[in-house]
PDB file of C-alpha atoms in Angstrom:
ATOM      1  CA  UNK A   1       0.135  -0.431  -0.566  1.00 54.00           C
ATOM      2  CA  UNK A   2       1.175   3.314  -1.181  1.00 81.00           C
ATOM      3  CA  UNK A   3       0.557   7.270  -0.384  1.00 87.00           C
ATOM      4  CA  UNK A   4       2.102   8.864  -3.143  1.00 91.00           C
ATOM      5  CA  UNK A   5       0.693  11.894  -2.123  1.00 94.00           C
ATOM      6  CA  UNK A   6      -1.769  13.273   0.006  1.00 96.00           C
ATOM      7  CA  UNK A   7      -3.084  16.924  -0.162  1.00 97.00           C
ATOM      8  CA  UNK A   8      -5.480  18.598   1.679  1.00 97.00           C
ATOM      9  CA  UNK A   9      -6.845  22.205   1.043  1.00 97.00           C
ATOM     10  CA  UNK A  10      -9.636  24.480   3.093  1.00 97.00           C
ATOM     11  CA  UNK A  11     -11.553  28.193   2.436  1.00 96.00           C
ATOM     12  CA  UNK A  12     -11.599  29.606   6.031  1.00 96.00           C
ATOM     13  CA  UNK A  13     -14.030  32.880   5.963  1.00 94.00           C
ATOM     14  CA  UNK A  14     -13.213  36.161   7.853  1.00 90.00           C
ATOM     15  CA  UNK A  15     -16.311  35.566  10.025  1.00 91.00           C
ATOM     16  CA  UNK A  16     -13.959  31.824  11.481  1.00 92.00           C
ATOM     17  CA  UNK A  17     -11.361  32.082  13.620  1.00 92.00           C
ATOM     18  CA  UNK A  18      -8.217  30.866  11.441  1.00 92.00           C
ATOM     19  CA  UNK A  19      -6.300  30.700  14.558  1.00 93.00           C
ATOM     20  CA  UNK A  20      -8.292  27.838  15.364  1.00 92.00           C
ATOM     21  CA  UNK A  21      -8.774  26.501  12.092  1.00 93.00           C
ATOM     22  CA  UNK A  22      -4.884  26.325  10.818  1.00 93.00           C
ATOM     23  CA  UNK A  23      -3.675  24.450  15.214  1.00 92.00           C
ATOM     24  CA  UNK A  24      -7.093  21.723  14.611  1.00 92.00           C
ATOM     25  CA  UNK A  25      -5.178  20.765  11.350  1.00 92.00           C
ATOM     26  CA  UNK A  26      -1.213  21.187  12.929  1.00 92.00           C
ATOM     27  CA  UNK A  27      -3.017  18.752  15.329  1.00 89.00           C
ATOM     28  CA  UNK A  28      -3.497  16.595  12.501  1.00 89.00           C
ATOM     29  CA  UNK A  29      -1.024  16.789  10.066  1.00 90.00           C
ATOM     30  CA  UNK A  30       1.240  16.835  12.351  1.00 86.00           C
ATOM     31  CA  UNK A  31       4.788  19.705  12.495  1.00 84.00           C
ATOM     32  CA  UNK A  32       5.858  18.008   9.902  1.00 89.00           C
ATOM     33  CA  UNK A  33       3.383  18.659   7.591  1.00 92.00           C
ATOM     34  CA  UNK A  34       3.646  22.316   5.551  1.00 93.00           C
ATOM     35  CA  UNK A  35       0.545  24.712   5.605  1.00 94.00           C
ATOM     36  CA  UNK A  36       0.574  27.320   3.025  1.00 96.00           C
ATOM     37  CA  UNK A  37      -2.203  30.373   3.828  1.00 96.00           C
ATOM     38  CA  UNK A  38      -3.489  31.859   0.719  1.00 97.00           C
ATOM     39  CA  UNK A  39      -5.465  35.408   1.182  1.00 96.00           C
ATOM     40  CA  UNK A  40      -8.327  35.625  -1.727  1.00 96.00           C
ATOM     41  CA  UNK A  41     -10.477  38.880  -0.965  1.00 95.00           C
ATOM     42  CA  UNK A  42     -14.273  38.288  -2.266  1.00 91.00           C
ATOM     43  CA  UNK A  43     -17.171  39.783  -3.771  1.00 91.00           C
ATOM     44  CA  UNK A  44     -17.467  42.772  -1.405  1.00 92.00           C
ATOM     45  CA  UNK A  45     -13.247  42.556  -0.990  1.00 92.00           C
ATOM     46  CA  UNK A  46     -13.230  39.948   2.803  1.00 93.00           C
ATOM     47  CA  UNK A  47     -10.486  38.635   2.350  1.00 95.00           C
ATOM     48  CA  UNK A  48     -11.843  34.526   2.279  1.00 96.00           C
ATOM     49  CA  UNK A  49      -8.184  32.097   3.977  1.00 97.00           C
ATOM     50  CA  UNK A  50      -7.468  29.765   1.512  1.00 97.00           C
ATOM     51  CA  UNK A  51      -5.471  27.206   3.530  1.00 97.00           C
ATOM     52  CA  UNK A  52      -3.308  24.079   1.576  1.00 97.00           C
ATOM     53  CA  UNK A  53      -0.858  21.358   2.758  1.00 96.00           C
ATOM     54  CA  UNK A  54       0.438  18.604   0.195  1.00 96.00           C
ATOM     55  CA  UNK A  55       2.107  15.602   1.669  1.00 96.00           C
ATOM     56  CA  UNK A  56       4.683  14.218   0.182  1.00 94.00           C
ATOM     57  CA  UNK A  57       6.574  12.218   2.443  1.00 94.00           C
ATOM     58  CA  UNK A  58       5.129   8.397   2.011  1.00 93.00           C
ATOM     59  CA  UNK A  59       5.468   6.969   5.674  1.00 93.00           C
ATOM     60  CA  UNK A  60       4.030  11.528   7.142  1.00 94.00           C
ATOM     61  CA  UNK A  61       0.755  10.612   4.137  1.00 94.00           C
ATOM     62  CA  UNK A  62       0.322   6.999   5.669  1.00 93.00           C
ATOM     63  CA  UNK A  63       0.494   7.874   9.011  1.00 93.00           C
ATOM     64  CA  UNK A  64      -1.921  11.421   9.119  1.00 93.00           C
ATOM     65  CA  UNK A  65      -4.630   8.786   7.215  1.00 93.00           C
ATOM     66  CA  UNK A  66      -4.401   6.230   9.816  1.00 92.00           C
ATOM     67  CA  UNK A  67      -5.153   9.737  12.125  1.00 91.00           C
ATOM     68  CA  UNK A  68      -7.975  11.152   9.648  1.00 92.00           C
ATOM     69  CA  UNK A  69      -9.259   6.371   9.591  1.00 91.00           C
ATOM     70  CA  UNK A  70      -9.370   6.358  13.204  1.00 89.00           C
ATOM     71  CA  UNK A  71     -10.885  10.133  14.303  1.00 90.00           C
ATOM     72  CA  UNK A  72     -13.828   9.362  12.028  1.00 91.00           C
ATOM     73  CA  UNK A  73     -16.893   9.545  13.340  1.00 90.00           C
ATOM     74  CA  UNK A  74     -18.264   6.782  11.312  1.00 87.00           C
ATOM     75  CA  UNK A  75     -16.210   4.852   8.984  1.00 87.00           C
ATOM     76  CA  UNK A  76     -18.983   2.690   7.911  1.00 88.00           C
ATOM     77  CA  UNK A  77     -20.054   5.649   6.117  1.00 91.00           C
ATOM     78  CA  UNK A  78     -16.957   6.245   4.778  1.00 91.00           C
ATOM     79  CA  UNK A  79     -16.448   2.672   4.134  1.00 88.00           C
ATOM     80  CA  UNK A  80     -20.410   1.867   2.145  1.00 90.00           C
ATOM     81  CA  UNK A  81     -19.342   5.108  -0.368  1.00 92.00           C
ATOM     82  CA  UNK A  82     -16.380   4.399  -1.169  1.00 90.00           C
ATOM     83  CA  UNK A  83     -16.853   3.555  -4.359  1.00 89.00           C
ATOM     84  CA  UNK A  84     -18.495   7.871  -4.714  1.00 92.00           C
ATOM     85  CA  UNK A  85     -15.076   9.091  -3.788  1.00 93.00           C
ATOM     86  CA  UNK A  86     -12.279   7.431  -5.445  1.00 92.00           C
ATOM     87  CA  UNK A  87     -11.529   8.709  -8.999  1.00 91.00           C
ATOM     88  CA  UNK A  88      -9.644   5.862 -12.250  1.00 87.00           C
ATOM     89  CA  UNK A  89      -6.367   7.618 -11.233  1.00 87.00           C
ATOM     90  CA  UNK A  90      -6.346   5.893  -7.929  1.00 83.00           C
ATOM     91  CA  UNK A  91      -7.141   8.692  -6.201  1.00 93.00           C
ATOM     92  CA  UNK A  92      -9.778   9.280  -3.000  1.00 94.00           C
ATOM     93  CA  UNK A  93     -11.043  12.458  -2.555  1.00 96.00           C
ATOM     94  CA  UNK A  94     -12.838  13.071   1.392  1.00 95.00           C
ATOM     95  CA  UNK A  95     -14.948  16.177   2.149  1.00 96.00           C
ATOM     96  CA  UNK A  96     -14.849  16.382   5.893  1.00 96.00           C
ATOM     97  CA  UNK A  97     -17.471  19.302   7.352  1.00 95.00           C
ATOM     98  CA  UNK A  98     -15.463  22.400   8.472  1.00 93.00           C
ATOM     99  CA  UNK A  99     -17.517  23.372  11.870  1.00 90.00           C
ATOM    100  CA  UNK A 100     -17.542  19.318  13.404  1.00 92.00           C
ATOM    101  CA  UNK A 101     -13.784  19.803  12.602  1.00 90.00           C
ATOM    102  CA  UNK A 102     -13.009  21.830  15.110  1.00 86.00           C
ATOM    103  CA  UNK A 103     -14.976  21.024  17.432  1.00 86.00           C
ATOM    104  CA  UNK A 104     -12.663  17.875  17.323  1.00 84.00           C
ATOM    105  CA  UNK A 105     -15.502  15.491  14.953  1.00 89.00           C
ATOM    106  CA  UNK A 106     -14.167  13.934  11.869  1.00 94.00           C
ATOM    107  CA  UNK A 107     -17.566  13.581   9.313  1.00 95.00           C
ATOM    108  CA  UNK A 108     -17.300  12.747   6.137  1.00 95.00           C
ATOM    109  CA  UNK A 109     -19.612  15.763   4.630  1.00 94.00           C
ATOM    110  CA  UNK A 110     -21.011  16.261   0.576  1.00 89.00           C
ATOM    111  CA  UNK A 111     -21.857  20.084   1.343  1.00 89.00           C
ATOM    112  CA  UNK A 112     -19.770  22.918  -0.108  1.00 87.00           C
ATOM    113  CA  UNK A 113     -18.196  24.724   2.922  1.00 89.00           C
ATOM    114  CA  UNK A 114     -15.621  21.999   3.125  1.00 96.00           C
ATOM    115  CA  UNK A 115     -12.524  20.545   4.062  1.00 96.00           C
ATOM    116  CA  UNK A 116     -11.205  18.786   1.689  1.00 97.00           C
ATOM    117  CA  UNK A 117      -8.870  15.722   1.237  1.00 96.00           C
ATOM    118  CA  UNK A 118      -6.830  14.023  -1.463  1.00 97.00           C
ATOM    119  CA  UNK A 119      -4.986  10.450  -1.366  1.00 95.00           C
ATOM    120  CA  UNK A 120      -3.983   9.393  -4.093  1.00 94.00           C
ATOM    121  CA  UNK A 121      -2.481   5.702  -3.919  1.00 91.00           C
ATOM    122  CA  UNK A 122      -0.271   3.265  -6.059  1.00 88.00           C
ATOM    123  CA  UNK A 123      -0.081  -0.565  -6.088  1.00 85.00           C
ATOM    124  CA  UNK A 124      -3.275  -1.759  -4.651  1.00 85.00           C
ATOM    125  CA  UNK A 125      -6.459  -1.324  -5.566  1.00 86.00           C
ATOM    126  CA  UNK A 126      -7.783   1.531  -3.601  1.00 86.00           C
ATOM    127  CA  UNK A 127     -11.342   0.453  -1.661  1.00 85.00           C
ATOM    128  CA  UNK A 128      -9.378  -2.637  -0.535  1.00 87.00           C
ATOM    129  CA  UNK A 129      -6.627   0.294   1.172  1.00 88.00           C
ATOM    130  CA  UNK A 130      -9.454   2.138   3.130  1.00 87.00           C
ATOM    131  CA  UNK A 131     -10.989  -1.332   3.504  1.00 85.00           C
ATOM    132  CA  UNK A 132      -7.275  -1.781   4.910  1.00 87.00           C
ATOM    133  CA  UNK A 133      -6.780   1.469   6.720  1.00 88.00           C
ATOM    134  CA  UNK A 134      -9.786   2.466   8.714  1.00 84.00           C
ATOM    135  CA  UNK A 135     -10.712  -1.152   8.920  1.00 76.00           C
TER     136      UNK A 135
END
């Protein structure tokens, strides 16, 4: 099982606590993962912070993936819906509820205002990988 890359991205609006969300991301990703904050501006000039992290270290990516799986509130939901979360290139796409995340819970969400995670997997069936890592 090889994770070649883990990418995370979230948009944080001016009404949200940027530092609090970043602190929770650091807890999840560890301080070894790079976190980049980009400032964008909305239609009315309001700041929107795009926070990104890209982990290419395979061991760190696997460690973060295991942490996500162990913290996931409803792993059975992920296992039931994994077919809808993968593409033909070996990518797994996960979306987590941002508000629940800052409350310490990782919950899958299909809403728009989420933390987006993409896992690139090689060398193994993606469904088998998730079943093994998130059991």
